[in-house]
CSV table of C-alpha atoms in Angstrom, one decimal:
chain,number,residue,atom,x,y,z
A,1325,UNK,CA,-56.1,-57.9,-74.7
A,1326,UNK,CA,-53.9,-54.5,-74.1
A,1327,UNK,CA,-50.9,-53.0,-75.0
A,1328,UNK,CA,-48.7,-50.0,-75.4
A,1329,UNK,CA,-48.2,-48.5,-78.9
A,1330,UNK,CA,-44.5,-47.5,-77.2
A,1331,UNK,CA,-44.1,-51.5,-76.3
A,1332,UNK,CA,-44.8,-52.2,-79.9
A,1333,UNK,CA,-42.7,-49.8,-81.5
A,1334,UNK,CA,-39.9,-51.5,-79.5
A,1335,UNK,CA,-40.6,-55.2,-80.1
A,1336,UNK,CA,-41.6,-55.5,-83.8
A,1337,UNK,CA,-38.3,-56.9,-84.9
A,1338,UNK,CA,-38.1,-59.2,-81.5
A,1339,UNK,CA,-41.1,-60.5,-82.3
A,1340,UNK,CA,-40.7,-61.7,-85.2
A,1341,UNK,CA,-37.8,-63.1,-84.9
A,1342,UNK,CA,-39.2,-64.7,-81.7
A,1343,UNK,CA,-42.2,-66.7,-83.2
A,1344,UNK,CA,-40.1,-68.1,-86.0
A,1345,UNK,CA,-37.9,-69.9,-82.5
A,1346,UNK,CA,-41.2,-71.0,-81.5
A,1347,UNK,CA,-41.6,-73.0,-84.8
A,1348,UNK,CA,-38.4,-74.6,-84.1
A,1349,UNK,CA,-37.1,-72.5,-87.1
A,1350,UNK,CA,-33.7,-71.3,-85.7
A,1351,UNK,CA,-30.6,-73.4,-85.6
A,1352,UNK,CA,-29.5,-75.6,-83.0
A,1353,UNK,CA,-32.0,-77.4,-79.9
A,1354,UNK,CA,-35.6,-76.3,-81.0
A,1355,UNK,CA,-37.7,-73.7,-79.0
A,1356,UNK,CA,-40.5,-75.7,-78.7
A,1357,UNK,CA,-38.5,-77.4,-75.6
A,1358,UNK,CA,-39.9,-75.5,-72.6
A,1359,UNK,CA,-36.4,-75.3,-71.5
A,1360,UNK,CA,-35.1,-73.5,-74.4
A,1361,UNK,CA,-38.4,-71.4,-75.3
A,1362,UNK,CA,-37.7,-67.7,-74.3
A,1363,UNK,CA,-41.0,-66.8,-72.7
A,1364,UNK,CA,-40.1,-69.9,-70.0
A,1365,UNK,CA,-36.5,-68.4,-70.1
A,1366,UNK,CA,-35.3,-68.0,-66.1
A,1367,UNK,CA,-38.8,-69.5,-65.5
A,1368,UNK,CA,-37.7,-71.9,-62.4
A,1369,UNK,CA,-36.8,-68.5,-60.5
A,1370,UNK,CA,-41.0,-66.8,-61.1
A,1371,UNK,CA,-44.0,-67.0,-59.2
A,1372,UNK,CA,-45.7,-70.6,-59.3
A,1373,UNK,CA,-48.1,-72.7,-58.4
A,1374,UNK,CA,-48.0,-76.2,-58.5
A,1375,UNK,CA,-45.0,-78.7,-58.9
A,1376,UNK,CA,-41.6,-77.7,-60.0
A,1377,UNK,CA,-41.2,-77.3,-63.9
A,1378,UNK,CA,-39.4,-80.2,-64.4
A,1379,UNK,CA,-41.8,-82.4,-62.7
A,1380,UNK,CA,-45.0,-80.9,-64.5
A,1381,UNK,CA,-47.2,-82.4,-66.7
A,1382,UNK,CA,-48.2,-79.1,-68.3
A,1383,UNK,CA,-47.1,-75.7,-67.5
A,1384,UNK,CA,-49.3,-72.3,-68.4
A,1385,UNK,CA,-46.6,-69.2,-68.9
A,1386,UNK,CA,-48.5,-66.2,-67.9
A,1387,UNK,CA,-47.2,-62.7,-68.7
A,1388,UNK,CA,-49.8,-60.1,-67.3
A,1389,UNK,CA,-50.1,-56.6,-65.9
A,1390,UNK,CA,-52.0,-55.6,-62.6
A,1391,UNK,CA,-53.0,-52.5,-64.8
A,1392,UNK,CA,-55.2,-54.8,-67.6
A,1393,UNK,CA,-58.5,-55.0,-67.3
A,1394,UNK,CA,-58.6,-57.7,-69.7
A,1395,UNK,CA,-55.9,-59.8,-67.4
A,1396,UNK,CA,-58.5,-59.0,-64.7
A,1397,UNK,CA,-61.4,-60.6,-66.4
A,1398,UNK,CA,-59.0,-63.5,-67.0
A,1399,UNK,CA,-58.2,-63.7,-63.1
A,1400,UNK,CA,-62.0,-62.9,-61.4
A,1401,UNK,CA,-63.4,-66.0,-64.3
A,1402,UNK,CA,-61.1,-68.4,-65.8
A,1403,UNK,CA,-57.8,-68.3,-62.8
A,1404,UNK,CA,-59.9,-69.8,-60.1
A,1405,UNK,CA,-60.7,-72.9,-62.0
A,1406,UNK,CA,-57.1,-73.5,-63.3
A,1407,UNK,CA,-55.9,-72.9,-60.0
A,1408,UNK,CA,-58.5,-75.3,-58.4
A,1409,UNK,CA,-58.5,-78.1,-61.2
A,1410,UNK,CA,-55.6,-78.1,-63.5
A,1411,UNK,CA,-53.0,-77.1,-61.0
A,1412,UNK,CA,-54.8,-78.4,-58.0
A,1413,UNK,CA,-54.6,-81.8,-59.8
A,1414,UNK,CA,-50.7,-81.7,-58.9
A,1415,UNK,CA,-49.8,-81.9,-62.6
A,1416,UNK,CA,-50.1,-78.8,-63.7
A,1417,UNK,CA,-47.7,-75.8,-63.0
A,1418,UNK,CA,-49.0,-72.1,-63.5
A,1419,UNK,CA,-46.1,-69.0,-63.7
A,1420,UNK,CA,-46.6,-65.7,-63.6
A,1421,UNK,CA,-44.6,-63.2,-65.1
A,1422,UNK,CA,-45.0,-59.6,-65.3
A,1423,UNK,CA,-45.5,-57.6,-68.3
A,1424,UNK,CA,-46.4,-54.0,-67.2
A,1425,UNK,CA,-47.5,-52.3,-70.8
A,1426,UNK,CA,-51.3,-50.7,-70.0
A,1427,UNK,CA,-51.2,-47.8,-67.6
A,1428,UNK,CA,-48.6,-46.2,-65.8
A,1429,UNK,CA,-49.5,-48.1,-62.2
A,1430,UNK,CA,-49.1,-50.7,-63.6
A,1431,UNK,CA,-45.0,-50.0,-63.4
A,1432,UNK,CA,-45.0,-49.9,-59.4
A,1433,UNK,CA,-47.0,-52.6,-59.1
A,1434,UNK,CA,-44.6,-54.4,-60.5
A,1435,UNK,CA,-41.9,-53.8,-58.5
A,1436,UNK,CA,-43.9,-54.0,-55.1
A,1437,UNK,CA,-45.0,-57.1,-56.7
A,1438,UNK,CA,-41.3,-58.5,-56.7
A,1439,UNK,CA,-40.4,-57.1,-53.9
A,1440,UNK,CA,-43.0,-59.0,-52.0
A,1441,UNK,CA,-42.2,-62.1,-53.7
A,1442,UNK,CA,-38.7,-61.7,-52.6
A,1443,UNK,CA,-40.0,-62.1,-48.7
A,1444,UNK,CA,-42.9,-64.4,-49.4
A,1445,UNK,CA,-44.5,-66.3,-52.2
A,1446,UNK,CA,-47.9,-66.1,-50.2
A,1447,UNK,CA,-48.3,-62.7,-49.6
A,1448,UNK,CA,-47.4,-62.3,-53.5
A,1449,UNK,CA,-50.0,-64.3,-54.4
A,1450,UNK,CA,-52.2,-62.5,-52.4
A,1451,UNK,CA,-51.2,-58.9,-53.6
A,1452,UNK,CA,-51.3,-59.7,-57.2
A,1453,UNK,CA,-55.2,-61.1,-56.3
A,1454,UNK,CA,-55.8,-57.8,-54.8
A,1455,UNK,CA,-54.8,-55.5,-57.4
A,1456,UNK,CA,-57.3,-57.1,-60.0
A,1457,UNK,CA,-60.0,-57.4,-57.6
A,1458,UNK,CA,-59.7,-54.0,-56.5
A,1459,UNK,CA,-58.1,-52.4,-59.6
A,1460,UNK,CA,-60.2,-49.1,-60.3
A,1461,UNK,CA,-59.0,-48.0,-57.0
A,1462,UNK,CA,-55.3,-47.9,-57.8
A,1463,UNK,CA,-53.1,-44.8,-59.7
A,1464,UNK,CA,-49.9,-44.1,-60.3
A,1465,UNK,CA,-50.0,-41.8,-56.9
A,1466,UNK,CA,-51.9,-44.1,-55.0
A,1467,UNK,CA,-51.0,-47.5,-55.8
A,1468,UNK,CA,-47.7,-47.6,-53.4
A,1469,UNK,CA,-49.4,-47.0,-50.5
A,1470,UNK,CA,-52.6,-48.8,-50.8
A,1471,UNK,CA,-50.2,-51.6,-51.2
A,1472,UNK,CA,-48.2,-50.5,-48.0
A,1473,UNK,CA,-52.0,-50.2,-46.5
A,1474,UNK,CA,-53.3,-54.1,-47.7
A,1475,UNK,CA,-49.6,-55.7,-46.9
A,1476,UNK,CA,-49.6,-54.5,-43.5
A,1477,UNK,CA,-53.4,-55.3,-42.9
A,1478,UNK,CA,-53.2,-59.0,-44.8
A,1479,UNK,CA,-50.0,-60.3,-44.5
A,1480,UNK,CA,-46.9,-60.5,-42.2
A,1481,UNK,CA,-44.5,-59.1,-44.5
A,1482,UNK,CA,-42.4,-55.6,-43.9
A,1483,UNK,CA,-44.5,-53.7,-45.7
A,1484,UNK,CA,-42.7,-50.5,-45.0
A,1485,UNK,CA,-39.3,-52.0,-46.9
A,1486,UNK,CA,-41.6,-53.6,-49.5
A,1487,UNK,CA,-42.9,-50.0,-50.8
A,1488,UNK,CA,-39.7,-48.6,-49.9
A,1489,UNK,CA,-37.9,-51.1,-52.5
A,1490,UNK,CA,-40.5,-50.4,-55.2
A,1491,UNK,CA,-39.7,-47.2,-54.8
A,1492,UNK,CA,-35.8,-47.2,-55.5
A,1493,UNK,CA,-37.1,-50.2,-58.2
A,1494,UNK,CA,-35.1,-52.6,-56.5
A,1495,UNK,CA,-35.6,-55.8,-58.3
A,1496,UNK,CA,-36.2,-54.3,-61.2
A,1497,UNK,CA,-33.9,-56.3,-62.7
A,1498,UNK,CA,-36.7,-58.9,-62.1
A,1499,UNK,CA,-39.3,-57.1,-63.9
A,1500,UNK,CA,-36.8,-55.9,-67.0
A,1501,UNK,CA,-36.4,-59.7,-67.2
A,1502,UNK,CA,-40.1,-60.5,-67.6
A,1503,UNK,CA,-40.4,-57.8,-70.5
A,1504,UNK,CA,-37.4,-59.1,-72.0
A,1505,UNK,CA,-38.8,-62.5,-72.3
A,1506,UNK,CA,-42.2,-61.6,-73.4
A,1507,UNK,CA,-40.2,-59.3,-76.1
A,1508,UNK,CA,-38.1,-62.9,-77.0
A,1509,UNK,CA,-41.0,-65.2,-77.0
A,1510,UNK,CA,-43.3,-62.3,-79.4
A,1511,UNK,CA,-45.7,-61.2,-76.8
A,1512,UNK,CA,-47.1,-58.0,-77.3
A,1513,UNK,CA,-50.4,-57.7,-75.7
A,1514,UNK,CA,-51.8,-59.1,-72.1
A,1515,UNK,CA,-52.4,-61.2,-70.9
A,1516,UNK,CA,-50.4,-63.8,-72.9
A,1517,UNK,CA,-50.4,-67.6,-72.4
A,1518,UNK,CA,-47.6,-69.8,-73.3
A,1519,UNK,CA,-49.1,-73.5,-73.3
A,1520,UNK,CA,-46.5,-76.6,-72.9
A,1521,UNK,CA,-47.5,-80.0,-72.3
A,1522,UNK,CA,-44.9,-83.2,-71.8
A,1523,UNK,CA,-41.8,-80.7,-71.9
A,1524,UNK,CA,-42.9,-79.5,-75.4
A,1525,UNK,CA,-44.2,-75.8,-76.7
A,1526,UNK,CA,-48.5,-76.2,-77.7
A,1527,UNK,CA,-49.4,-73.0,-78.3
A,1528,UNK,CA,-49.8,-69.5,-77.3
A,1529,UNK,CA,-53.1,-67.8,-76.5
A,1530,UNK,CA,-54.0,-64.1,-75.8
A,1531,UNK,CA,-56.5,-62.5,-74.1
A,1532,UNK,CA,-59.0,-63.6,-71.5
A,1533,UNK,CA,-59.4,-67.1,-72.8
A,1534,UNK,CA,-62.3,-69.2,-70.7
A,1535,UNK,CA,-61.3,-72.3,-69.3
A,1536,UNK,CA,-62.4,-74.9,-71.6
A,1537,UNK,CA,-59.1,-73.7,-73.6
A,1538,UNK,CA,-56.4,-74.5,-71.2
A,1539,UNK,CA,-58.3,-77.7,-70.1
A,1540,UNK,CA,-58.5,-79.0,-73.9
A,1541,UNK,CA,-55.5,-77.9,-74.3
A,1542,UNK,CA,-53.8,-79.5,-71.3
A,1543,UNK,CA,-56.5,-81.4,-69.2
A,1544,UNK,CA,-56.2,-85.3,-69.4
């Protein structure tokens, strides 16, 4: 479980404010609606596996940096077997959304990371894979171009125009949406897991939970 003492500084009040709409606290249609919750807010447009929302069982809201080495933990042990079983069972959608608060790569990663997804969901999946599998190897002056160097080598994507958008941030508005949401729905650290099941909010979990969580949680 990381974070920034800057991100904190700048979300105290959000947060709080955030976890009482998760206890269906505020005014109006509850939070605990996956379609009114703030950390699934604009969460039909992210990165996901398995069906649609709408058509889920269970959804998992992931908000993780390619910097964490705790996220990385949670992708190299517990990932693979939600991927395999819970969302290879057809009823279980996974998002990902980005919440880039560790270390400073973590930033440009992003953005190559949305300007990947913006060509092709299967070469994003494939980058964000290889950032945590290879993460000591990346910097903030290298991690550009060793994505340049894997997107050209692994995948039929411009890569060129990929690390030149990162560069000029151009979907940054993407990314500033992810942090906004994490900010709304009290997230503070990464990873952090936003559980629904049957359209409704469960619970959320941090850090590199195992798997027997998310399948007591949402199995069956």
């Amino acid at each position: 479980m990381e974070n920034r003492r800057a991100f904190l500084a700048g979300v105290g009040l959000a947060a709080s404010g955030a976890l009482a709409g998760c206890l269906g606290l505020g005014g109006g249609r509850s939070e605990t609606d996956l379609d009114a919750h703030p950390a699934a807010a604009g969460a039909t447009d992210e990165p996901r596996l398995g069906p649609p929302l709408e058509e889920a069982r269970a959804v998992i809201v992931a908000f993780e940096d390619p910097s964490c080495t705790t996220c990385r933990r949670f992708e190299t042990t517990t990932f693979p077997r939600i991927e395999s079983d819970l969302v290879g069972s057809g009823e279980v959608a996974f998002v990902y959304r980005l919440l880039p608060i560790v270390f400073p790569w973590g930033e440009p990663a992003a953005q190559a990371l949305e300007a990947t997804y913006d060509r092709s969901a299967e070469a994003f999946w494939a980058l964000k894979a290889h950032y945590y599998a290879e993460q000591d190897a990346f910097g903030s002056d290298t991690v550009l171009d060793r994505t340049g160097a894997f997107l050209a080598r692994e995948t039929d994507v411009d890569a060129a125009g990929v690390v030149a958008d990162a560069r000029e941030e151009r979907f940054d508005d993407r990314v500033r949406e992810d942090v906004r949401a994490a900010e709304e729905a009290g997230a503070s650290a990464t990873p952090t897991f936003y559980l629904f099941r049957e359209g409704e909010f469960l619970t959320r979990a941090v850090g590199a939970k195992d798997y027997a969580v998310f399948e007591r949680a949402l199995g069956g």
